[in-house]
Coordinates of C-alpha atoms in Angstrom, one line a residue:
Chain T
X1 CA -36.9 20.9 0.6
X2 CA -34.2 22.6 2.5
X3 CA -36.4 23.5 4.9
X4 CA -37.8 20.7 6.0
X5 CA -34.7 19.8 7.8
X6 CA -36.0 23.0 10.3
X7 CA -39.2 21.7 11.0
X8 CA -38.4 21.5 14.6
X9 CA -37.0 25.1 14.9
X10 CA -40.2 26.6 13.2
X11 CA -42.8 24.2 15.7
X12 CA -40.8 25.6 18.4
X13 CA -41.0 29.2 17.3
X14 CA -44.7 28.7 16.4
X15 CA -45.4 27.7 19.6
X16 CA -43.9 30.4 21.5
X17 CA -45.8 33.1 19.4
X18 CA -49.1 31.4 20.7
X19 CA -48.5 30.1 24.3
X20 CA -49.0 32.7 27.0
X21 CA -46.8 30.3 29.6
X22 CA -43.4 30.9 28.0
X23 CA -41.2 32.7 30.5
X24 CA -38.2 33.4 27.6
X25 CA -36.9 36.2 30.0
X26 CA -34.9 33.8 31.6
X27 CA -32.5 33.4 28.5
X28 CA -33.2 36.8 26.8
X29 CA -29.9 37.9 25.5
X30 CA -30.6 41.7 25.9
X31 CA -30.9 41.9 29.7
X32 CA -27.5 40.7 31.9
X33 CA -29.8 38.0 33.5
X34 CA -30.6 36.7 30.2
X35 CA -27.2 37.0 29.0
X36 CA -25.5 35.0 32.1
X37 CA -28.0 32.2 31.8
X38 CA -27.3 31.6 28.6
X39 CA -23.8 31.9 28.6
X40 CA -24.0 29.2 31.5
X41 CA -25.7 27.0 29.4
X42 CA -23.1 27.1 26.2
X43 CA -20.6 26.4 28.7
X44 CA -21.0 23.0 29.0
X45 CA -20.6 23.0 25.1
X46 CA -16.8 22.5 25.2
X47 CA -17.0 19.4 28.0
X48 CA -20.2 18.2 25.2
X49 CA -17.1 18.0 22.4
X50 CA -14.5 17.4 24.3
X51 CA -16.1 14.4 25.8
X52 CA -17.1 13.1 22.3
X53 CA -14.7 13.9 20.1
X54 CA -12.3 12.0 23.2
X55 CA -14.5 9.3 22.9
X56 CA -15.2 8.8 19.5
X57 CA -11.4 8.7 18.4
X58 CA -11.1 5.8 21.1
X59 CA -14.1 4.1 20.0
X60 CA -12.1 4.3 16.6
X61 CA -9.1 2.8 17.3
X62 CA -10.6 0.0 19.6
X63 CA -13.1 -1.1 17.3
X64 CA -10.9 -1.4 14.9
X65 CA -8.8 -3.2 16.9
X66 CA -11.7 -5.3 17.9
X67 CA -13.3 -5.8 14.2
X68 CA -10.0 -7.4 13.0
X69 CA -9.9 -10.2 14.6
X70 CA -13.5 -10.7 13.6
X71 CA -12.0 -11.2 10.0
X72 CA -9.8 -13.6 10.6
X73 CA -10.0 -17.4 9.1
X74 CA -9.6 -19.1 12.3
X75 CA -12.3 -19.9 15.1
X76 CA -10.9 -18.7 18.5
X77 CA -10.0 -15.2 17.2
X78 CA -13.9 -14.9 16.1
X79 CA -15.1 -16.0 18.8
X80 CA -13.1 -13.0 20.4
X81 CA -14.9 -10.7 18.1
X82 CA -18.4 -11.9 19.1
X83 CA -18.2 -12.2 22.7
X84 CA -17.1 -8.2 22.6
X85 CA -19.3 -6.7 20.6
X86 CA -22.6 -8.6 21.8
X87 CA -22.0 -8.3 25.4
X88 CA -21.1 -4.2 25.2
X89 CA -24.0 -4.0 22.7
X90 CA -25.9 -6.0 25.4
X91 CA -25.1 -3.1 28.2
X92 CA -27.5 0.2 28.1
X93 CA -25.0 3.1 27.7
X94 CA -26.2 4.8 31.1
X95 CA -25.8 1.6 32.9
X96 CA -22.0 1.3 31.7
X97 CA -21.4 5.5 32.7
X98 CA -22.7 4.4 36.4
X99 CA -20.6 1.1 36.4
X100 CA -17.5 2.6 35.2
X101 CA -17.5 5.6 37.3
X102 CA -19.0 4.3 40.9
X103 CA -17.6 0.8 40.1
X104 CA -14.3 0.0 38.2
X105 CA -12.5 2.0 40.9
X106 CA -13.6 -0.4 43.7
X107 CA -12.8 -3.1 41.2
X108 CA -9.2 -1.9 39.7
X109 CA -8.6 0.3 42.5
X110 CA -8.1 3.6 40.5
X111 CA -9.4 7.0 40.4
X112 CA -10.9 8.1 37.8
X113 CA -12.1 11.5 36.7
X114 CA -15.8 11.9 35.9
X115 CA -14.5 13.0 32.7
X116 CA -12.7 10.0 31.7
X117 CA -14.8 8.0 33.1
X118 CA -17.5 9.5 30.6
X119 CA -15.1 9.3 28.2
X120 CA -14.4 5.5 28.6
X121 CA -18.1 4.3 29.3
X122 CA -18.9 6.2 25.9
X123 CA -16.0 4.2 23.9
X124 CA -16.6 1.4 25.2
X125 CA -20.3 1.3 24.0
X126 CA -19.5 2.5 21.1
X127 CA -16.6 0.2 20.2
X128 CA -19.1 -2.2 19.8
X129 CA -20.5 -0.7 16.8
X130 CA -17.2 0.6 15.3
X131 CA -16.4 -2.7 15.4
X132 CA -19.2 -4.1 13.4
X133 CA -18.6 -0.9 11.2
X134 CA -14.9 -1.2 10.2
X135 CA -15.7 -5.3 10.1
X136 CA -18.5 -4.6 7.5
X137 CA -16.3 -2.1 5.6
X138 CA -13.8 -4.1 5.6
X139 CA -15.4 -6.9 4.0
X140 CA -17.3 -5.1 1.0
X141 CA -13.5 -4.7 -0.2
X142 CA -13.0 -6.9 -3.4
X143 CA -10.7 -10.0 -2.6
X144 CA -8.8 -9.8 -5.7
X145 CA -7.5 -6.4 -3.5
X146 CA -6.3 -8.8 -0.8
X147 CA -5.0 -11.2 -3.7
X148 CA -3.0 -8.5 -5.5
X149 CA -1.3 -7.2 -2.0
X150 CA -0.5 -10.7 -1.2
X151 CA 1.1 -11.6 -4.6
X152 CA 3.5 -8.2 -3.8
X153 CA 4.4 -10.1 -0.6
X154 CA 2.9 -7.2 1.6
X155 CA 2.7 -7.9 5.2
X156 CA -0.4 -8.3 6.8
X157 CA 0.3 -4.5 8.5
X158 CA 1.4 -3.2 5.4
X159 CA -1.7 -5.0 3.5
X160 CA -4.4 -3.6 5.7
X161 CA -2.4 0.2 6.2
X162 CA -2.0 1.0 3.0
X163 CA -4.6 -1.2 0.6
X164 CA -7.1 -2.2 2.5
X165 CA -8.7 0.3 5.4
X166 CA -7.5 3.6 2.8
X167 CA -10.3 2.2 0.5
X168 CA -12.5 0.5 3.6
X169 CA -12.6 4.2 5.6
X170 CA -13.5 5.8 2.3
X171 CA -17.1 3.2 2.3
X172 CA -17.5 3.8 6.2
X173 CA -16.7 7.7 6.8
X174 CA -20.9 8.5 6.4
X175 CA -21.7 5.3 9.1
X176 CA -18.7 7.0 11.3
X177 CA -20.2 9.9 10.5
X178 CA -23.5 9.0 11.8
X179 CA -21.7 7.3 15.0
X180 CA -20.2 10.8 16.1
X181 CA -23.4 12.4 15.6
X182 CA -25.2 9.5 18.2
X183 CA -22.3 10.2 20.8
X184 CA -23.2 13.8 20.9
X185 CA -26.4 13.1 22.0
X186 CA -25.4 9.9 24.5
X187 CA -22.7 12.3 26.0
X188 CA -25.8 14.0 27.2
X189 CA -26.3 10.8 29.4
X190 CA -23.0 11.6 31.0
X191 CA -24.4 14.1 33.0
X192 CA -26.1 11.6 35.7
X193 CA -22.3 10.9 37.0
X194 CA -21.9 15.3 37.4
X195 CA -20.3 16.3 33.9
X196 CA -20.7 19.7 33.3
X197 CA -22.0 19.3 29.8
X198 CA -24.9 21.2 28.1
X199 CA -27.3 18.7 29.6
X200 CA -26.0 19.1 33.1
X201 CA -26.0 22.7 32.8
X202 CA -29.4 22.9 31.3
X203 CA -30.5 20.6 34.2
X204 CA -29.1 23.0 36.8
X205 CA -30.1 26.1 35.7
X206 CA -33.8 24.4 35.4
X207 CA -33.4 23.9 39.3
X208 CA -32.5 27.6 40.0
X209 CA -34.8 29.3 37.8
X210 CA -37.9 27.2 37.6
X211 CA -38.4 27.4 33.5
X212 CA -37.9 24.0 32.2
X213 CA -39.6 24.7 28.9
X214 CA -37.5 27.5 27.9
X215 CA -34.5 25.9 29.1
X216 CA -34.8 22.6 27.9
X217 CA -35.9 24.3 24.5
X218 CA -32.8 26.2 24.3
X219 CA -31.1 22.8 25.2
X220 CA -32.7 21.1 22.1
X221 CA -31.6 24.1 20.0
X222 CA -27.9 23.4 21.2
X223 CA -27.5 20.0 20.0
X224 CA -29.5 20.8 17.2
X225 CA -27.5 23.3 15.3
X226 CA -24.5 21.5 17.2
X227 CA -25.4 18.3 15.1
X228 CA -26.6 19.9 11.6
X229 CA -22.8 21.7 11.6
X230 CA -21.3 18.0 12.7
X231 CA -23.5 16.6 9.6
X232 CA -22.6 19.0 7.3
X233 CA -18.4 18.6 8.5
X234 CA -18.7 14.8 7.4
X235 CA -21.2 15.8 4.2
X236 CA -18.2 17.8 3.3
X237 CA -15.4 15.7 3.8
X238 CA -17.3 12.8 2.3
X239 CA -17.3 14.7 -1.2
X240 CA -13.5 15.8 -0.5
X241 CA -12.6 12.5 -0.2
X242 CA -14.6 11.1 -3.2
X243 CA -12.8 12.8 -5.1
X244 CA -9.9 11.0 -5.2
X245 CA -12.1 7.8 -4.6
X246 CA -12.0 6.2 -8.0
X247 CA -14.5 4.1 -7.7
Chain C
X1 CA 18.3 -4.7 -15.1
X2 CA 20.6 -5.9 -12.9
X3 CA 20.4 -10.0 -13.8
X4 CA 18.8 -12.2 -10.9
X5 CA 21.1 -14.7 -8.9
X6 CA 21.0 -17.5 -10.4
X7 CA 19.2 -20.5 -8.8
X8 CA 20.7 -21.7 -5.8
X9 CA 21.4 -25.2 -6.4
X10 CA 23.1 -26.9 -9.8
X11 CA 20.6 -25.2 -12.8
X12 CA 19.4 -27.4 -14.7
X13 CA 19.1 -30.4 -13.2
X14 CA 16.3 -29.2 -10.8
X15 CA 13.6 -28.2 -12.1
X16 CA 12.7 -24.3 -10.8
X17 CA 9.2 -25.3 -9.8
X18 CA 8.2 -29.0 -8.6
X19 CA 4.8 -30.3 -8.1
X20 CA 4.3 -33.7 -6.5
X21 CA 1.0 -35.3 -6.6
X22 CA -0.7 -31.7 -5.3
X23 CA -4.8 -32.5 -4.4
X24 CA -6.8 -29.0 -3.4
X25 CA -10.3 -29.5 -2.4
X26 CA -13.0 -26.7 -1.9
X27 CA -15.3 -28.4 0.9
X28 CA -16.0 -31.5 -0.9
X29 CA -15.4 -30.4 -4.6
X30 CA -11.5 -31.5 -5.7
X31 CA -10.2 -28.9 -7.5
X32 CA -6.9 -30.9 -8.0
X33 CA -6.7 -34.2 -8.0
X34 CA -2.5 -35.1 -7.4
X35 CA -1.5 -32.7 -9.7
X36 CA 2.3 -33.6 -10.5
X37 CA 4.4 -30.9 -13.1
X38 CA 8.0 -29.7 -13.3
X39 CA 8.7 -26.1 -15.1
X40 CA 12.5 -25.6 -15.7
X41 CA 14.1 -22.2 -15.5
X42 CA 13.2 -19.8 -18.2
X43 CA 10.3 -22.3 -19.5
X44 CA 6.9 -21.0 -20.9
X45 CA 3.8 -22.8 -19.5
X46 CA 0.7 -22.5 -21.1
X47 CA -2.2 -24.0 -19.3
X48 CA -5.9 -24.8 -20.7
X49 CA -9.0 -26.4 -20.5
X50 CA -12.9 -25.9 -19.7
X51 CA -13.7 -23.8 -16.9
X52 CA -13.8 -25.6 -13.5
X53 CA -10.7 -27.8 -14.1
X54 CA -8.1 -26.1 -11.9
X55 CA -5.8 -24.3 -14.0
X56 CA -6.1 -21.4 -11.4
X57 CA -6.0 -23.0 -8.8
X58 CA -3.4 -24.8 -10.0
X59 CA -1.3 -21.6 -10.4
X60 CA -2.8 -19.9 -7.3
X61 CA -1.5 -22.8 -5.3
X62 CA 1.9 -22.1 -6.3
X63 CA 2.3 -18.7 -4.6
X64 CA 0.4 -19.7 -1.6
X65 CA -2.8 -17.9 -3.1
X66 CA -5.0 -20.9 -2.5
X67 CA -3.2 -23.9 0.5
X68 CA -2.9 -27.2 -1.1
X69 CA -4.4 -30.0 1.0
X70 CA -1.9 -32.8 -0.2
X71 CA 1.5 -33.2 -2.0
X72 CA 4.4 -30.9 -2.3
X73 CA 5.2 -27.9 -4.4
X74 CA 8.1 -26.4 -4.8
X75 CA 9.9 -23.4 -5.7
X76 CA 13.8 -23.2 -5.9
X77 CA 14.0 -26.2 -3.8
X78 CA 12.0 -24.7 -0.9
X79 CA 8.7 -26.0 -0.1
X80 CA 5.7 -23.7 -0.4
X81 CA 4.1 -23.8 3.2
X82 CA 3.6 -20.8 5.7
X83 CA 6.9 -20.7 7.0
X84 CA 9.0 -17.6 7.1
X85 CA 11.4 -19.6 4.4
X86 CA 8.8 -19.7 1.7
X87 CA 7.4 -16.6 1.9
X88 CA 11.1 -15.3 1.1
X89 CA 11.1 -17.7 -1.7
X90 CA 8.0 -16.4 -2.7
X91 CA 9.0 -12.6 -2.8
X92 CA 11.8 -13.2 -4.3
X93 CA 10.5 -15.2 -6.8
X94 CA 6.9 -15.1 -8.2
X95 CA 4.9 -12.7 -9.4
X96 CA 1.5 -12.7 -10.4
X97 CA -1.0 -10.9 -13.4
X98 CA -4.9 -11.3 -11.9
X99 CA -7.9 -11.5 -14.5
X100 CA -9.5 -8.3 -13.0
X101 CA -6.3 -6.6 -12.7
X102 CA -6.8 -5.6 -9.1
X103 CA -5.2 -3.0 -9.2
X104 CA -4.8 -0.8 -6.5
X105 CA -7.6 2.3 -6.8
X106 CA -7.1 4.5 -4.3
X107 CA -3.5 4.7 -5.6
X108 CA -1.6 6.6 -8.4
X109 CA -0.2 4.1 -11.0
X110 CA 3.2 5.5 -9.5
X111 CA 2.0 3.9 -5.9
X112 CA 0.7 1.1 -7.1
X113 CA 4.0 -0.1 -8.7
X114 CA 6.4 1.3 -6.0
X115 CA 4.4 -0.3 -2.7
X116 CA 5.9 -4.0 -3.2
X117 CA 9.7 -2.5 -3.3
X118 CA 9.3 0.2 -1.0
X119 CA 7.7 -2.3 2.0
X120 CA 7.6 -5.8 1.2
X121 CA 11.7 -5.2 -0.5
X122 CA 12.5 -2.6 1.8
X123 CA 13.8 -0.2 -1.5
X124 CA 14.2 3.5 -1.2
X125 CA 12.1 5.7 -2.8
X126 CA 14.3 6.5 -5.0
X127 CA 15.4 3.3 -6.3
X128 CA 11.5 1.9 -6.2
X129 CA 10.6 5.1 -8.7
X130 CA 13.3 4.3 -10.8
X131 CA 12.7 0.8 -11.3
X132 CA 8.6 2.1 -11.5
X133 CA 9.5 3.9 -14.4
X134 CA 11.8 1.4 -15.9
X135 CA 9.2 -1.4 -16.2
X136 CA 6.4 1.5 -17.3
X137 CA 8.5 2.2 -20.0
X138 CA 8.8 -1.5 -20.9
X139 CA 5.3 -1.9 -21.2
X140 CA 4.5 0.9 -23.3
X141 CA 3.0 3.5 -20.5
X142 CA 4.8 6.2 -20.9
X143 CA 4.1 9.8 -19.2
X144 CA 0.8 8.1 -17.1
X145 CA 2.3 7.7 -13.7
X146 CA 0.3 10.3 -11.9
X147 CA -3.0 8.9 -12.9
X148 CA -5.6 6.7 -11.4
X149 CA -6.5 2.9 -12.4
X150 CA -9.3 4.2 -13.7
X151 CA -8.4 6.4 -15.8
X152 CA -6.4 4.0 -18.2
X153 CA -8.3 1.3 -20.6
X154 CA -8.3 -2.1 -19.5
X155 CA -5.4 -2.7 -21.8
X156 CA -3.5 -0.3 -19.9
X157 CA -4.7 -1.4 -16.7
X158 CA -3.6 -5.0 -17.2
X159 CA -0.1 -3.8 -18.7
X160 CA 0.4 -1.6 -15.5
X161 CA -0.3 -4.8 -13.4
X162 CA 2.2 -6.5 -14.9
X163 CA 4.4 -3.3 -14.4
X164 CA 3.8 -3.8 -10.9
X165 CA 4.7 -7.4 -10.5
X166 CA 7.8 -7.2 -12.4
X167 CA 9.0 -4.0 -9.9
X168 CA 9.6 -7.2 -7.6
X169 CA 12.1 -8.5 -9.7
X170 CA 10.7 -11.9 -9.7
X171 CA 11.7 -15.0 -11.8
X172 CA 8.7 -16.6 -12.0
X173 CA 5.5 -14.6 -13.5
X174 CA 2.1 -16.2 -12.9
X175 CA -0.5 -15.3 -15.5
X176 CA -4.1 -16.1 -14.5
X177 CA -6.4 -15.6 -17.5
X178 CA -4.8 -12.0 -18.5
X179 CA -6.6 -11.4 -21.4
X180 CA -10.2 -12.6 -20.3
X181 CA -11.4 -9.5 -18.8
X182 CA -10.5 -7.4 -21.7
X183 CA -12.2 -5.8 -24.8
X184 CA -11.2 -7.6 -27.8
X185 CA -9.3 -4.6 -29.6
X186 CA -7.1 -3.9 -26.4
X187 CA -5.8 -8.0 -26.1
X188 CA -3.1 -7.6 -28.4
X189 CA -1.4 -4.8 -26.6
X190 CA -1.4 -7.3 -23.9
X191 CA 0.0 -10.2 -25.1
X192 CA 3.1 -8.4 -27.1
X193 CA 4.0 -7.5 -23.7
X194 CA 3.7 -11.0 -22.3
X195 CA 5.6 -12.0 -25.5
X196 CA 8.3 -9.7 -25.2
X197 CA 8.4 -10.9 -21.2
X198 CA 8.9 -14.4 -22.5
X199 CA 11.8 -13.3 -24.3
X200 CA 14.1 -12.1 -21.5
X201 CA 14.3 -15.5 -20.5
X202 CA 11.2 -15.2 -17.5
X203 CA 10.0 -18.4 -16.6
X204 CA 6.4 -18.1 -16.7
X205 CA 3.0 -20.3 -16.2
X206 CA -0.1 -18.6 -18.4
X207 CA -3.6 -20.0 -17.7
X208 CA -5.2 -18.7 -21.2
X209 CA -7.5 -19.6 -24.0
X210 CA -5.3 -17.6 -26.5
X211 CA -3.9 -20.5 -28.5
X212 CA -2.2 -17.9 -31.2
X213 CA 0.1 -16.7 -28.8
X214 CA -0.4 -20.2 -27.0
X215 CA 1.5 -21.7 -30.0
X216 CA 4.3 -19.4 -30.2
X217 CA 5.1 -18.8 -26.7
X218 CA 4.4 -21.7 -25.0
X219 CA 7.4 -24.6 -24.3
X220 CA 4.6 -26.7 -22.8
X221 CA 1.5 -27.3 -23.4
X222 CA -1.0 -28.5 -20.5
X223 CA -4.5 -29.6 -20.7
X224 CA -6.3 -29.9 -17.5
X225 CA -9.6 -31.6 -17.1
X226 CA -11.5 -32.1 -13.7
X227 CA -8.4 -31.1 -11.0
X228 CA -6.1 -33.4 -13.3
X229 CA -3.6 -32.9 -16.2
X230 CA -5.1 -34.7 -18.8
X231 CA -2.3 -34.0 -21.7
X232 CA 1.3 -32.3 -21.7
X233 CA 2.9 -31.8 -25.1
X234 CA 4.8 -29.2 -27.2
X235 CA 3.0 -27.0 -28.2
X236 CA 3.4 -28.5 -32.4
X237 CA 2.1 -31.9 -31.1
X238 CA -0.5 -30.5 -28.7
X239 CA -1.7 -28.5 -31.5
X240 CA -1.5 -31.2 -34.3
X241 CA -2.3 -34.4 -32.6
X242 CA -3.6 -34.3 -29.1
X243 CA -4.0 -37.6 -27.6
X244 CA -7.1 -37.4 -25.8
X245 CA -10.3 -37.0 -26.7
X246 CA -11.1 -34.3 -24.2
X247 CA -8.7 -32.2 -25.2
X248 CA -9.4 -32.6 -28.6
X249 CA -12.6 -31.7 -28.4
X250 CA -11.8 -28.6 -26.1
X251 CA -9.6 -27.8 -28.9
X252 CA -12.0 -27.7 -31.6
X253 CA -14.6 -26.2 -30.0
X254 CA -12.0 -23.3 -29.2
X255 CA -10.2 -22.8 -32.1
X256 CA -13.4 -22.8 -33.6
X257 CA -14.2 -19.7 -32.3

C-alpha cells in the first residue's frame, strides 16, 4: 500500500523510459552542466522554507489571536472574528502577494523586502484558516474543562495557557499539519513578485535552457519528497505527543 | 492547616452565604424562580429534588458558574457580580467538586492540584506541592501524584478533584452531584471523604441523591421543585414528615430504590 503514495514518481519514471523528447542532460548529475543546474534549482529550497516556516509561525500566532475573540459571548468581538476571516478567505493568495508587495508601500509608505513581503501576504491568507482552526479546536474542548479552571479562579490567560490550547493544539496539530504542507506549495506563488524560491529558479533555468519538461519535472520531485518528509515530521510528532495525550 | 481568617464581619449573626429572591432563566425556561436561602458558617447543605429543578444551578450561581438574572447572592457580605471584589471573595472562598470530575488530562495529578495555588494564589512551588501532597494524603491517594487522570478509577478521580479544590484553601466547598458519575462500589470511598470534610468544620452545599449520607451530614435539608425551594427542614423532620406532597413523593420514589 506503501507504494501507492509514489504513484506519481513511478508515472514520471515510466514515462521517461518511453518518450524519445526527454532532454534529461540538462540536470544529469554526472556531467558539470548537469550538476550546476541542479544545484541552481535546490537553491531556492532554503528561501522555499524559510519563506514558509516564517510564514506559517505568523499565521499561528495571528490566527490565534484572531480565533479568540471569535469565542467570546459578546456580539461586537464576533463580529471582529467574521469580518477577518471571510474577507482574507475572500482574497486569492496571488492577488494579496501582488497587493502587499507593489501596494501597501504606496499605502503605508514602507519598504518592504520581497521576502517579507512574501512572508506577510502568505500569513495573512493563511490566518484566516488558522483562525477557523484554533476556533474549532478550541471549541471541541469539554466545558466542564472551562468550568473546573474557572472554579480554581484561573485567569482567563492562565485558563487558556495552560488548560485549554495544551489540550486544543493536541486535536489541531494534523489540521496545522496539513496547513504547513499547503504553504509550501502557495510559497511557490511567491515567485511572481521575484523570490528566488524553487519555483522561481525552476522558471529561470526553463528560460535559459529551453527544457521545461525536465525542469518542471525535477520541480515537482522537489516539493514532492520536500512534502512527504514535512508529512512524515508532523505524523511523528503527532504520535509523540499522543502519548502523553490521555484521552 | 494553617486555620482560615475568620469571617470578616461579627460571625454568627450573618449568615456566610445569602440568597435574596435569586430568578435564573435559560432563554425562556426559569431555572430559579426567587430562590431565597441563608447557609451559616460551618453548615452542611444538602440539596434534592427531580432533575430539572435547579439545585445546580442553584449552586453554580453561587460561584459565578452560571449569572443570576435577578436578586442578590452573597458571600461573606460581598455581592457575587463580575467585579474585581467578588472574584477575590470567590477565590478565597469557594470551591467546587463537578459531576464529571473535570479534571485536568493533559496534566499529572501533581499539576492538576498545584495550578490554582501556583497562579490563581500566586504560591511557590514549593509551598503549592506541599499543600498538593497534604490534601492527597487526606483523601486517601497516597504515592499517585505522577500519574494521569486517567489512570486512576473514577473513585480516585473524584477524590483527587476534591484534592484540588481544597489546595485553594476555601471555606465554602460546592458539591454538584459527586457521586452520580460513579460505579456503585467506588461511591463510598467518596462520600467518607466528603464526611470527614464535613467534619473540620467546612461549610458546604451538596446537590445529591444519597439520602444515607444526606441524613447524617446534612444540617439542612432542601427540596427544590421547578426553580423554587419547595421544603427546608432538618434533616430528622425532612426525613420523617415532609410537608409537601412533592417532596414526599420524590422521597418515596427514591428511597425506594
Amino acid at each position: 500500500m506503501r507504494i501507492l503514495k509514489f504513484w506519481p514518481l513511478l508515472t514520471l519514471f515510466a514515462l521517461a523510459g518511453c518518450s524519445g523528447n526527454w532532454g534529461w542532460y540538462v540536470v544529469n548529475p554526472t556531467t558539470p552542466a548537469g550538476q550546476r543546474n541542479l544545484m541552481f534549482l535546490l537553491d531556492g529550497l532554503y528561501y522555499t522554507i524559510a519563506l514558509s516556516v516564517t510564514a506559517i509561525a505568523i499565521s499561528v500566532l495571528l490566527g490565534l489571536l484572531v480565533a479568540l475573540p471569535g469565542l467570546a459571548r459578546q456580539r461586537p468581538p464576533r463580529v471582529i472574528n467574521r469580518v477577518y476571516v471571510e474577507l482574507v478567505r475572500a482574497v486569492p493568495i496571488l492577488v494579496l502577494i501582488l497587493w502587499v508587495y507593489y501596494g501597501l508601500p504606496q499605502v503605508a509608505d514602507i519598504s518592504i523586502s520581497v521576502f517579507w513581503a512574501g512572508v506577510l501576504a502568505l500569513a495573512i491568507s493563511d490566518s484566516a484558516f488558522q483562525a477557523e482552526i484554533f476556533r474549532a479546536g478550541i471549541q471541541s474542548i469539554d466545558r466542564g474543562q472551562h468550568e473546573a479552571a474557572h472554579s480554581i479562579s484561573l485567569s482567563y490567560v492562565d485558563k487558556m495557557r495552560f488548560v485549554i490550547l495544551p489540550q486544543a493544539i493536541k486535536r489541531i496539530l494534523p489540521a496545522l499539519g496539513n496547513q504547513l504542507v499547503y504553504m509550501l506549495k502557495m510559497s511557490s506563488l511567491v515567485s511572481v513578485i521575484g523570490m528566488e524560491e524553487l519555483t522561481r529558479r525552476a522558471n529561470e533555468l526553463v528560460v535559459t535552457e529551453y527544457r521545461p519538461l525536465e525542469i518542471y519535472t525535477v520541480l515537482v520531485m522537489e516539493y514532492l519528497v520536500l512534502i512527504l518528509l514535512v508529512s512524515a515530521g508532523v505524523r511523528w510528532l503527532e504520535s509523540r505527543m499522543g502519548m502523553s495525550d490521555r484521552r | 492547616m494553617p486555620a482560615k481568617k475568620s469571617a470578616a464581619q461579627d460571625g454568627n449573626a450573618a449568615p456566610l452565604i445569602r440568597m435574596r429572591d435569586v430568578s435564573k432563566f435559560f432563554g425562556a425556561f426559569q431555572a430559579l424562580d426567587q430562590v431565597s436561602l441563608d447557609i451559616g458558617m460551618s453548615e452542611k447543605v444538602v440539596i434534592c429534588g427531580p432533575s430539572g429543578s435547579g439545585k445546580s444551578t442553584l449552586i453554580r450561581c453561587i460561584n459565578r458558574l452560571e449569572q443570576h438574572d435577578a436578586g442578590e447572592i452573597m458571600i461573606d457580605g460581598v455581592t457575587v457580580d463580575d467585579s474585581a471584589a467578588a472574584r477575590a471573595v470567590l477565590r478565597n472562598n469557594v470551591g467546587m467538586v463537578f459531576q464529571q470530575f473535570n479534571l485536568f488530562p493533559h496534566l499529572s495529578i501533581l499539576d492538576n492540584l498545584t495550578l490554582g495555588p501556583l497562579r490563581a494564589r500566586g504560591l511557590a512551588p514549593a509551598a503549592a506541592r506541599e499543600l498538593a501532597e497534604y490534601y492527597l494524603e487526606r483523601v486517601r491517594i497516597p504515592e499517585q501524584m505522577q500519574k494521569f487522570p486517567d489512570q486512576l478509577s473514577g473513585g480516585q478521580q473524584q477524590r483527587v478533584a476534591i484534592a484540588r479544590a481544597l489546595c485553594m484553601e476555601p471555606r465554602i466547598m460546592l458539591f454538584d452531584e459527586p457521586t452520580s458519575a460513579l460505579d456503585p462500589e467506588m461511591i463510598a470511598e467518596v462520600l467518607d471523604v466528603i464526611e470527614e470534610l464535613a467534619a473540620t468544620g467546612m461549610t458546604m452545599i451538596v446537590v445529591t441523591h444519597e439520602m444515607g449520607f444526606a441524613s447524617h451530614v446534612a444540617d439542612k435539608m432542601v427540596f427544590m421543585d421547578h426553580g423554587r425551594i419547595v421544603e427546608m427542614a432538618p434533616p430528622k423532620r425532612f426525613f420523617s414528615e415532609p410537608e409537601s406532597d412533592r417532596c414526599k413523593t420524590f422521597l418515596q420514589q427514591i428511597l425506594r430504590n
